[in-house]
Amino acid sequence: MIAITGASGHLGKATLEFLLNKTSPESIVAIVRDPQKVTEFADKGVIVRQGDYNDQASFAASLADVDTLLLISSASLGDERVHQHSNVINAAKEAGVKHIFYTSAPNPSTTALFTPAIDHFRTENLIIESGLTYTIFRNNLYMDILPMVLGDAAQSGKLHYPAGAGKISFALRTDIAEALANALTSEGHDNKVYNIGATTAWSFSDVADGLSQNGKSVEYIDIPNSAYTTELEKHLPAPIAKMLAGMAEAMKQNDFNLPSPTLEQLLGREPISLEAYLKTLA
Ligand SMILES: NC(=O)c1ccc[n+]([C@@H]2O[C@H](COP(=O)([O-])OP(=O)(O)OC[C@H]3O[C@@H](n4cnc5c(N)ncnc54)[C@H](OP(=O)(O)O)[C@@H]3O)[C@@H](O)[C@H]2O)c1
């Protein structure tokens, strides 16, 4: 059986949808905190079990008879997140899971500007040390986060953001989900670490060009990270402001500039391009 954690989230639900095209619902376990969030999958015959990343014992019970586990990284940050992931990895060992897939981030390291990549570095090491067979998907930034970053740029004609000329190999979340479902149901991924993203990379000037539609042009204006940070801190809790400011600086330093053929290979087709995605926002 294949189990998916975070099955009530965007990536989890999309992966479940693709998995249902590949294998029978009775061989899929959706692990969630709140079963009410995945009734549409229960109705299709998917096994729904409760599990909280904070509770290792209950998680081990929810992994009974599971061979392959997709651990979708928690939405928490820092030590709390690593502790949660550690609980799931320990529960997987306890329950006899053979293979763990994990959703990581590009360029994980102890000094990453994008602070979640520090948690991913620590989690990847825990997974490798666990002795379980692993497959790590270092997912690039979702295209889907762009609306949050773009604000009213398409209307105002000005895109203010501190990413300099840095490039990002964005991937659409549903493309990542489809690739995960394909990998979870195929051979050849033992102890592999994949950079998951586009075969190319785009700068924020490219984003502005892609937004320039219907005769209205959008100009990218690179702003200082300090000004962006000050603005974020007015509206958001400090750790989130720090994470978002770090993400922009990491973009500028090309930490997400990782063109790779792997996503295309796993999909068996070209991933959705940034240009195509931005057209859907118009
Ligand atoms: N690459 C990127 O650009 C990017 C962007 C955003 C996030 N991410 C990472 O990728 C992950 C998946 O993305 P997403 O879009 O699917 O995020 P999402 O929609 O926020 O889903 C997060 C999932 O994690 C579950 N979860 C959180 N805390 C949990 C806990 N203590 N125990 C069990 N489940 C818990 C949530 O359950 P509930 O429904 O119960 O809350 C939800 O199902 C995120 O969690 C984050 O680590 C990556």
mmCIF file of C-alpha atoms and ligand atoms in Angstrom:
data_model
loop_
_atom_site.group_PDB
_atom_site.id
_atom_site.type_symbol
_atom_site.label_atom_id
_atom_site.label_comp_id
_atom_site.label_asym_id
_atom_site.label_seq_id
_atom_site.Cartn_x
_atom_site.Cartn_y
_atom_site.Cartn_z
ATOM 1 C CA MET A 1 0.000 0.000 0.000
ATOM 2 C CA ILE A 2 1.023 3.590 -0.675
ATOM 3 C CA ALA A 3 0.354 6.225 1.999
ATOM 4 C CA ILE A 4 0.351 9.993 1.544
ATOM 5 C CA THR A 5 0.690 12.423 4.429
ATOM 6 C CA GLY A 6 -0.581 15.992 4.119
ATOM 7 C CA ALA A 7 -3.319 14.431 2.003
ATOM 8 C CA SER A 8 -5.731 17.258 2.805
ATOM 9 C CA GLY A 9 -3.362 19.890 1.359
ATOM 10 C CA HIS A 10 -3.022 21.186 -2.202
ATOM 11 C CA LEU A 11 -0.141 18.908 -3.204
ATOM 12 C CA GLY A 12 -1.550 15.905 -1.324
ATOM 13 C CA LYS A 13 -4.993 16.106 -2.920
ATOM 14 C CA ALA A 14 -3.540 16.594 -6.389
ATOM 15 C CA THR A 15 -1.210 13.610 -5.896
ATOM 16 C CA LEU A 16 -4.138 11.468 -4.740
ATOM 17 C CA GLU A 17 -6.080 12.409 -7.888
ATOM 18 C CA PHE A 18 -3.210 11.310 -10.140
ATOM 19 C CA LEU A 19 -2.567 8.201 -8.058
ATOM 20 C CA LEU A 20 -6.175 7.110 -8.527
ATOM 21 C CA ASN A 21 -5.471 6.910 -12.284
ATOM 22 C CA LYS A 22 -2.577 4.540 -11.622
ATOM 23 C CA THR A 23 -3.658 2.200 -8.851
ATOM 24 C CA SER A 24 -6.761 0.984 -7.030
ATOM 25 C CA PRO A 25 -8.230 3.161 -4.258
ATOM 26 C CA GLU A 26 -7.987 0.299 -1.727
ATOM 27 C CA SER A 27 -4.194 0.393 -2.067
ATOM 28 C CA ILE A 28 -3.977 4.100 -1.206
ATOM 29 C CA VAL A 29 -3.939 5.464 2.362
ATOM 30 C CA ALA A 30 -4.611 9.176 2.849
ATOM 31 C CA ILE A 31 -3.233 10.345 6.201
ATOM 32 C CA VAL A 32 -4.817 13.517 7.537
ATOM 33 C CA ARG A 33 -5.452 15.348 10.768
ATOM 34 C CA ASP A 34 -9.098 15.850 9.898
ATOM 35 C CA PRO A 35 -10.853 13.120 7.843
ATOM 36 C CA GLN A 36 -13.680 15.554 7.038
ATOM 37 C CA LYS A 37 -11.267 17.328 4.669
ATOM 38 C CA VAL A 38 -10.926 14.324 2.341
ATOM 39 C CA THR A 39 -14.443 12.857 2.188
ATOM 40 C CA GLU A 40 -14.344 13.048 -1.634
ATOM 41 C CA PHE A 41 -11.490 10.526 -1.598
ATOM 42 C CA ALA A 42 -13.108 8.309 1.046
ATOM 43 C CA ASP A 43 -16.182 8.213 -1.211
ATOM 44 C CA LYS A 44 -13.949 6.871 -4.019
ATOM 45 C CA GLY A 45 -12.686 4.049 -1.774
ATOM 46 C CA VAL A 46 -9.371 5.554 -0.622
ATOM 47 C CA ILE A 47 -8.480 4.436 2.920
ATOM 48 C CA VAL A 48 -8.442 7.470 5.211
ATOM 49 C CA ARG A 49 -6.490 7.340 8.475
ATOM 50 C CA GLN A 50 -5.823 9.953 11.094
ATOM 51 C CA GLY A 51 -2.295 11.075 11.862
ATOM 52 C CA ASP A 52 -0.680 14.175 13.305
ATOM 53 C CA TYR A 53 3.006 14.860 12.697
ATOM 54 C CA ASN A 54 3.247 15.788 16.387
ATOM 55 C CA ASP A 55 2.178 12.301 17.530
ATOM 56 C CA GLN A 56 4.638 9.566 16.552
ATOM 57 C CA ALA A 57 2.714 6.703 18.198
ATOM 58 C CA SER A 58 -0.568 7.424 16.410
ATOM 59 C CA PHE A 59 1.313 7.933 13.169
ATOM 60 C CA ALA A 60 2.917 4.493 13.423
ATOM 61 C CA ALA A 61 -0.555 2.983 13.836
ATOM 62 C CA SER A 62 -1.797 4.820 10.747
ATOM 63 C CA LEU A 63 1.089 3.337 8.729
ATOM 64 C CA ALA A 64 0.134 -0.307 9.334
ATOM 65 C CA ASP A 65 0.618 -2.429 6.162
ATOM 66 C CA VAL A 66 2.087 0.528 4.246
ATOM 67 C CA ASP A 67 5.101 -0.267 2.026
ATOM 68 C CA THR A 68 5.664 3.134 0.443
ATOM 69 C CA LEU A 69 5.153 6.467 2.179
ATOM 70 C CA LEU A 70 5.062 9.939 0.666
ATOM 71 C CA LEU A 71 5.949 12.379 3.443
ATOM 72 C CA ILE A 72 4.734 15.786 2.319
ATOM 73 C CA SER A 73 6.726 18.314 4.290
ATOM 74 C CA SER A 74 4.923 20.097 7.104
ATOM 75 C CA ALA A 75 3.810 23.697 6.810
ATOM 76 C CA SER A 76 5.553 24.535 10.128
ATOM 77 C CA LEU A 77 9.028 26.083 10.254
ATOM 78 C CA GLY A 78 12.341 25.438 12.002
ATOM 79 C CA ASP A 79 12.863 23.010 14.889
ATOM 80 C CA GLU A 80 9.139 22.254 15.171
ATOM 81 C CA ARG A 81 9.023 21.168 11.553
ATOM 82 C CA VAL A 82 12.135 18.986 11.790
ATOM 83 C CA HIS A 83 10.763 17.391 14.968
ATOM 84 C CA GLN A 84 7.481 16.626 13.157
ATOM 85 C CA HIS A 85 9.323 15.084 10.219
ATOM 86 C CA SER A 86 11.489 13.081 12.624
ATOM 87 C CA ASN A 87 8.309 11.694 14.242
ATOM 88 C CA VAL A 88 7.014 10.527 10.865
ATOM 89 C CA ILE A 89 10.345 8.972 9.843
ATOM 90 C CA ASN A 90 10.578 7.107 13.177
ATOM 91 C CA ALA A 91 6.944 6.007 12.858
ATOM 92 C CA ALA A 92 7.678 4.711 9.348
ATOM 93 C CA LYS A 93 10.578 2.617 10.660
ATOM 94 C CA GLU A 94 8.466 1.332 13.535
ATOM 95 C CA ALA A 95 5.618 0.364 11.188
ATOM 96 C CA GLY A 96 7.873 -1.474 8.734
ATOM 97 C CA VAL A 97 7.574 0.979 5.823
ATOM 98 C CA LYS A 98 10.161 0.092 3.166
ATOM 99 C CA HIS A 99 10.426 3.207 0.999
ATOM 100 C CA ILE A 100 9.938 6.852 1.911
ATOM 101 C CA PHE A 101 9.444 9.673 -0.584
ATOM 102 C CA TYR A 102 9.950 13.219 0.732
ATOM 103 C CA THR A 103 9.162 16.663 -0.661
ATOM 104 C CA SER A 104 12.263 18.797 -0.099
ATOM 105 C CA ALA A 105 13.526 22.066 -1.616
ATOM 106 C CA PRO A 106 16.378 23.116 -3.930
ATOM 107 C CA ASN A 107 19.862 23.526 -2.484
ATOM 108 C CA PRO A 108 19.150 22.450 1.102
ATOM 109 C CA SER A 109 21.943 23.457 3.492
ATOM 110 C CA THR A 110 22.549 24.716 7.013
ATOM 111 C CA THR A 111 23.180 28.219 5.655
ATOM 112 C CA ALA A 112 20.350 28.473 3.096
ATOM 113 C CA LEU A 113 18.944 31.982 2.595
ATOM 114 C CA PHE A 114 15.533 30.351 2.075
ATOM 115 C CA THR A 115 15.092 29.237 5.695
ATOM 116 C CA PRO A 116 12.800 26.221 4.973
ATOM 117 C CA ALA A 117 15.729 24.708 3.039
ATOM 118 C CA ILE A 118 17.585 24.443 6.376
ATOM 119 C CA ASP A 119 14.750 22.250 7.719
ATOM 120 C CA HIS A 120 14.846 20.217 4.517
ATOM 121 C CA PHE A 121 18.609 19.697 4.862
ATOM 122 C CA ARG A 122 18.118 18.353 8.391
ATOM 123 C CA THR A 123 15.167 16.171 7.320
ATOM 124 C CA GLU A 124 16.989 14.722 4.310
ATOM 125 C CA ASN A 125 19.800 13.689 6.653
ATOM 126 C CA LEU A 126 17.333 12.060 9.068
ATOM 127 C CA ILE A 127 15.823 10.115 6.177
ATOM 128 C CA ILE A 128 19.196 8.932 4.879
ATOM 129 C CA GLU A 129 20.319 7.997 8.421
ATOM 130 C CA SER A 130 17.062 6.047 8.967
ATOM 131 C CA GLY A 131 18.245 3.322 6.590
ATOM 132 C CA LEU A 132 14.921 3.353 4.734
ATOM 133 C CA THR A 133 15.014 3.347 0.963
ATOM 134 C CA TYR A 134 14.390 6.967 -0.026
ATOM 135 C CA THR A 135 13.462 9.181 -2.937
ATOM 136 C CA ILE A 136 13.822 12.900 -2.404
ATOM 137 C CA PHE A 137 11.931 15.347 -4.571
ATOM 138 C CA ARG A 138 13.686 18.721 -4.218
ATOM 139 C CA ASN A 139 10.676 20.660 -5.470
ATOM 140 C CA ASN A 140 11.439 24.048 -6.932
ATOM 141 C CA LEU A 141 9.164 26.983 -6.122
ATOM 142 C CA TYR A 142 5.581 26.450 -7.158
ATOM 143 C CA MET A 143 4.379 28.736 -9.972
ATOM 144 C CA ASP A 144 1.247 28.760 -7.885
ATOM 145 C CA ILE A 145 2.914 31.080 -5.330
ATOM 146 C CA LEU A 146 3.317 33.833 -7.921
ATOM 147 C CA PRO A 147 -0.118 35.461 -7.416
ATOM 148 C CA MET A 148 0.898 36.067 -3.776
ATOM 149 C CA VAL A 149 4.105 37.775 -4.935
ATOM 150 C CA LEU A 150 2.638 39.689 -7.879
ATOM 151 C CA GLY A 151 -0.040 41.631 -6.032
ATOM 152 C CA ASP A 152 -1.745 44.053 -8.438
ATOM 153 C CA ALA A 153 1.163 44.151 -10.946
ATOM 154 C CA ALA A 154 -1.023 43.146 -13.922
ATOM 155 C CA GLN A 155 -3.355 46.093 -13.225
ATOM 156 C CA SER A 156 -0.815 48.707 -12.096
ATOM 157 C CA GLY A 157 1.816 47.837 -14.722
ATOM 158 C CA LYS A 158 4.541 47.802 -12.019
ATOM 159 C CA LEU A 159 5.988 44.637 -10.527
ATOM 160 C CA HIS A 160 8.029 45.532 -7.433
ATOM 161 C CA TYR A 161 10.129 42.647 -6.079
ATOM 162 C CA PRO A 162 13.719 42.193 -4.818
ATOM 163 C CA ALA A 163 14.847 39.237 -6.948
ATOM 164 C CA GLY A 164 17.373 41.145 -9.109
ATOM 165 C CA ALA A 165 18.199 39.191 -12.264
ATOM 166 C CA GLY A 166 18.016 35.843 -10.462
ATOM 167 C CA LYS A 167 16.273 33.014 -12.262
ATOM 168 C CA ILE A 168 13.910 30.368 -10.933
ATOM 169 C CA SER A 169 13.042 26.965 -12.410
ATOM 170 C CA PHE A 170 9.401 27.214 -11.302
ATOM 171 C CA ALA A 171 7.114 24.167 -11.509
ATOM 172 C CA LEU A 172 3.351 23.972 -11.394
ATOM 173 C CA ARG A 173 2.148 22.159 -8.263
ATOM 174 C CA THR A 174 -0.098 19.803 -10.249
ATOM 175 C CA ASP A 175 2.872 18.840 -12.458
ATOM 176 C CA ILE A 176 4.830 17.942 -9.314
ATOM 177 C CA ALA A 177 1.838 15.949 -8.063
ATOM 178 C CA GLU A 178 1.591 14.012 -11.320
ATOM 179 C CA ALA A 179 5.327 13.287 -11.238
ATOM 180 C CA LEU A 180 5.045 12.094 -7.641
ATOM 181 C CA ALA A 181 2.183 9.750 -8.536
ATOM 182 C CA ASN A 182 4.186 8.400 -11.477
ATOM 183 C CA ALA A 183 7.281 7.824 -9.343
ATOM 184 C CA LEU A 184 5.308 6.270 -6.474
ATOM 185 C CA THR A 185 3.952 3.655 -8.880
ATOM 186 C CA SER A 186 7.101 2.888 -10.871
ATOM 187 C CA GLU A 187 10.537 1.361 -10.285
ATOM 188 C CA GLY A 188 13.984 2.903 -10.473
ATOM 189 C CA HIS A 189 13.791 5.648 -7.831
ATOM 190 C CA ASP A 190 15.611 3.919 -4.954
ATOM 191 C CA ASN A 191 17.930 6.256 -3.038
ATOM 192 C CA LYS A 192 17.623 9.021 -5.640
ATOM 193 C CA VAL A 193 17.612 12.780 -5.049
ATOM 194 C CA TYR A 194 15.781 14.664 -7.787
ATOM 195 C CA ASN A 195 15.795 18.374 -8.616
ATOM 196 C CA ILE A 196 12.177 18.868 -9.614
ATOM 197 C CA GLY A 197 11.515 21.936 -11.724
ATOM 198 C CA ALA A 198 11.472 23.305 -15.236
ATOM 199 C CA THR A 199 14.037 22.431 -17.892
ATOM 200 C CA THR A 200 14.714 26.178 -18.031
ATOM 201 C CA ALA A 201 14.570 29.119 -15.597
ATOM 202 C CA TRP A 202 12.881 32.514 -15.609
ATOM 203 C CA SER A 203 13.778 35.902 -14.117
ATOM 204 C CA PHE A 204 11.277 38.414 -12.760
ATOM 205 C CA SER A 205 11.725 40.374 -15.998
ATOM 206 C CA ASP A 206 10.377 37.254 -17.728
ATOM 207 C CA VAL A 207 7.504 37.161 -15.234
ATOM 208 C CA ALA A 208 6.702 40.818 -16.034
ATOM 209 C CA ASP A 209 6.832 40.040 -19.770
ATOM 210 C CA GLY A 210 4.487 37.097 -19.260
ATOM 211 C CA LEU A 211 2.061 39.346 -17.390
ATOM 212 C CA SER A 212 2.111 41.951 -20.173
ATOM 213 C CA GLN A 213 -1.049 40.882 -21.891
ATOM 214 C CA ASN A 214 -3.965 42.494 -23.689
ATOM 215 C CA GLY A 215 -1.847 45.487 -24.688
ATOM 216 C CA LYS A 216 -0.948 46.443 -21.105
ATOM 217 C CA SER A 217 2.762 46.208 -20.387
ATOM 218 C CA VAL A 218 4.157 45.361 -16.971
ATOM 219 C CA GLU A 219 7.560 46.693 -15.859
ATOM 220 C CA TYR A 220 9.709 44.812 -13.341
ATOM 221 C CA ILE A 221 11.227 47.108 -10.730
ATOM 222 C CA ASP A 222 13.948 45.497 -8.609
ATOM 223 C CA ILE A 223 13.674 46.895 -5.071
ATOM 224 C CA PRO A 224 16.073 46.589 -2.114
ATOM 225 C CA ASN A 225 15.431 43.552 0.063
ATOM 226 C CA SER A 226 15.509 45.802 3.155
ATOM 227 C CA ALA A 227 12.508 47.812 1.884
ATOM 228 C CA TYR A 228 10.627 44.603 1.101
ATOM 229 C CA THR A 229 11.439 43.190 4.563
ATOM 230 C CA THR A 230 10.173 46.354 6.283
ATOM 231 C CA GLU A 231 6.908 46.097 4.344
ATOM 232 C CA LEU A 232 6.501 42.376 5.176
ATOM 233 C CA GLU A 233 7.151 42.980 8.867
ATOM 234 C CA LYS A 234 4.248 45.452 8.981
ATOM 235 C CA HIS A 235 1.767 42.730 8.027
ATOM 236 C CA LEU A 236 3.197 39.326 8.949
ATOM 237 C CA PRO A 237 4.636 37.460 11.977
ATOM 238 C CA ALA A 238 8.438 37.824 12.134
ATOM 239 C CA PRO A 239 9.318 34.196 11.108
ATOM 240 C CA ILE A 240 7.068 34.386 8.022
ATOM 241 C CA ALA A 241 8.454 37.812 7.051
ATOM 242 C CA LYS A 242 11.989 36.425 7.450
ATOM 243 C CA MET A 243 11.138 33.373 5.340
ATOM 244 C CA LEU A 244 9.631 35.440 2.507
ATOM 245 C CA ALA A 245 12.464 37.989 2.507
ATOM 246 C CA GLY A 246 14.975 35.108 2.491
ATOM 247 C CA MET A 247 13.120 33.462 -0.383
ATOM 248 C CA ALA A 248 13.443 36.637 -2.472
ATOM 249 C CA GLU A 249 17.161 36.951 -1.669
ATOM 250 C CA ALA A 250 17.656 33.258 -2.509
ATOM 251 C CA MET A 251 15.959 33.887 -5.860
ATOM 252 C CA LYS A 252 18.322 36.819 -6.468
ATOM 253 C CA GLN A 253 21.346 34.621 -5.634
ATOM 254 C CA ASN A 254 20.086 31.966 -8.115
ATOM 255 C CA ASP A 255 19.485 29.307 -5.446
ATOM 256 C CA PHE A 256 16.361 28.243 -7.404
ATOM 257 C CA ASN A 257 18.063 28.425 -10.811
ATOM 258 C CA LEU A 258 18.246 24.670 -11.314
ATOM 259 C CA PRO A 259 17.037 23.606 -14.751
ATOM 260 C CA SER A 260 16.608 19.844 -14.759
ATOM 261 C CA PRO A 261 15.241 17.202 -17.159
ATOM 262 C CA THR A 262 13.847 15.049 -14.315
ATOM 263 C CA LEU A 263 10.341 16.504 -14.041
ATOM 264 C CA GLU A 264 9.877 16.242 -17.808
ATOM 265 C CA GLN A 265 11.152 12.653 -17.726
ATOM 266 C CA LEU A 266 8.839 11.679 -14.878
ATOM 267 C CA LEU A 267 5.860 13.285 -16.640
ATOM 268 C CA GLY A 268 6.700 11.936 -20.109
ATOM 269 C CA ARG A 269 5.849 15.385 -21.482
ATOM 270 C CA GLU A 270 7.001 18.981 -21.120
ATOM 271 C CA PRO A 271 6.052 20.583 -17.809
ATOM 272 C CA ILE A 272 3.680 23.585 -17.983
ATOM 273 C CA SER A 273 5.752 26.678 -18.827
ATOM 274 C CA LEU A 274 5.690 29.945 -16.910
ATOM 275 C CA GLU A 275 4.279 31.707 -19.980
ATOM 276 C CA ALA A 276 1.371 29.255 -20.193
ATOM 277 C CA TYR A 277 0.702 29.528 -16.462
ATOM 278 C CA LEU A 278 0.698 33.342 -16.480
ATOM 279 C CA LYS A 279 -1.858 33.317 -19.313
ATOM 280 C CA THR A 280 -4.221 31.429 -17.001
ATOM 281 C CA LEU A 281 -4.015 34.339 -14.530
ATOM 282 C CA ALA A 282 -5.201 36.890 -17.077
HETATM 283 N N1 LIG B 1 7.818 24.592 -3.315
HETATM 284 C C1 LIG B 1 7.026 25.574 -2.913
HETATM 285 O O1 LIG B 1 6.902 26.633 -3.572
HETATM 286 C C2 LIG B 1 6.235 25.419 -1.659
HETATM 287 C C3 LIG B 1 5.290 26.396 -1.327
HETATM 288 C C4 LIG B 1 4.537 26.223 -0.188
HETATM 289 C C5 LIG B 1 4.749 25.107 0.621
HETATM 290 N N2 LIG B 1 5.663 24.172 0.274
HETATM 291 C C6 LIG B 1 5.897 22.961 1.102
HETATM 292 O O2 LIG B 1 5.231 21.883 0.449
HETATM 293 C C7 LIG B 1 4.250 21.306 1.332
HETATM 294 C C8 LIG B 1 3.045 20.897 0.522
HETATM 295 O O3 LIG B 1 2.530 22.030 -0.165
HETATM 296 P P1 LIG B 1 0.973 22.298 -0.207
HETATM 297 O O4 LIG B 1 0.775 23.368 -1.180
HETATM 298 O O5 LIG B 1 0.228 21.029 -0.333
HETATM 299 O O6 LIG B 1 0.717 22.877 1.288
HETATM 300 P P2 LIG B 1 -0.671 22.927 2.058
HETATM 301 O O7 LIG B 1 -1.815 23.003 1.115
HETATM 302 O O8 LIG B 1 -0.525 23.986 3.102
HETATM 303 O O9 LIG B 1 -0.761 21.506 2.787
HETATM 304 C C9 LIG B 1 -0.015 21.212 3.934
HETATM 305 C C10 LIG B 1 -0.493 19.857 4.431
HETATM 306 O O10 LIG B 1 0.276 19.519 5.592
HETATM 307 C C11 LIG B 1 -0.632 19.054 6.590
HETATM 308 N N3 LIG B 1 -0.107 19.241 7.926
HETATM 309 C C12 LIG B 1 0.374 20.393 8.457
HETATM 310 N N4 LIG B 1 0.718 20.183 9.741
HETATM 311 C C13 LIG B 1 0.433 18.873 9.999
HETATM 312 C C14 LIG B 1 0.544 18.071 11.153
HETATM 313 N N5 LIG B 1 0.992 18.554 12.329
HETATM 314 N N6 LIG B 1 0.181 16.768 11.077
HETATM 315 C C15 LIG B 1 -0.302 16.260 9.904
HETATM 316 N N7 LIG B 1 -0.457 16.977 8.784
HETATM 317 C C16 LIG B 1 -0.092 18.278 8.844
HETATM 318 C C17 LIG B 1 -1.867 19.907 6.374
HETATM 319 O O11 LIG B 1 -2.966 19.343 7.049
HETATM 320 P P3 LIG B 1 -4.282 20.206 7.487
HETATM 321 O O12 LIG B 1 -5.178 20.196 6.278
HETATM 322 O O13 LIG B 1 -4.837 19.438 8.633
HETATM 323 O O14 LIG B 1 -3.805 21.573 7.858
HETATM 324 C C18 LIG B 1 -1.962 19.858 4.865
HETATM 325 O O15 LIG B 1 -2.553 18.654 4.453
HETATM 326 C C19 LIG B 1 3.982 22.399 2.373
HETATM 327 O O16 LIG B 1 3.513 21.839 3.587
HETATM 328 C C20 LIG B 1 5.349 23.044 2.506
HETATM 329 O O17 LIG B 1 6.195 22.278 3.353
HETATM 330 C C21 LIG B 1 6.396 24.292 -0.850
#
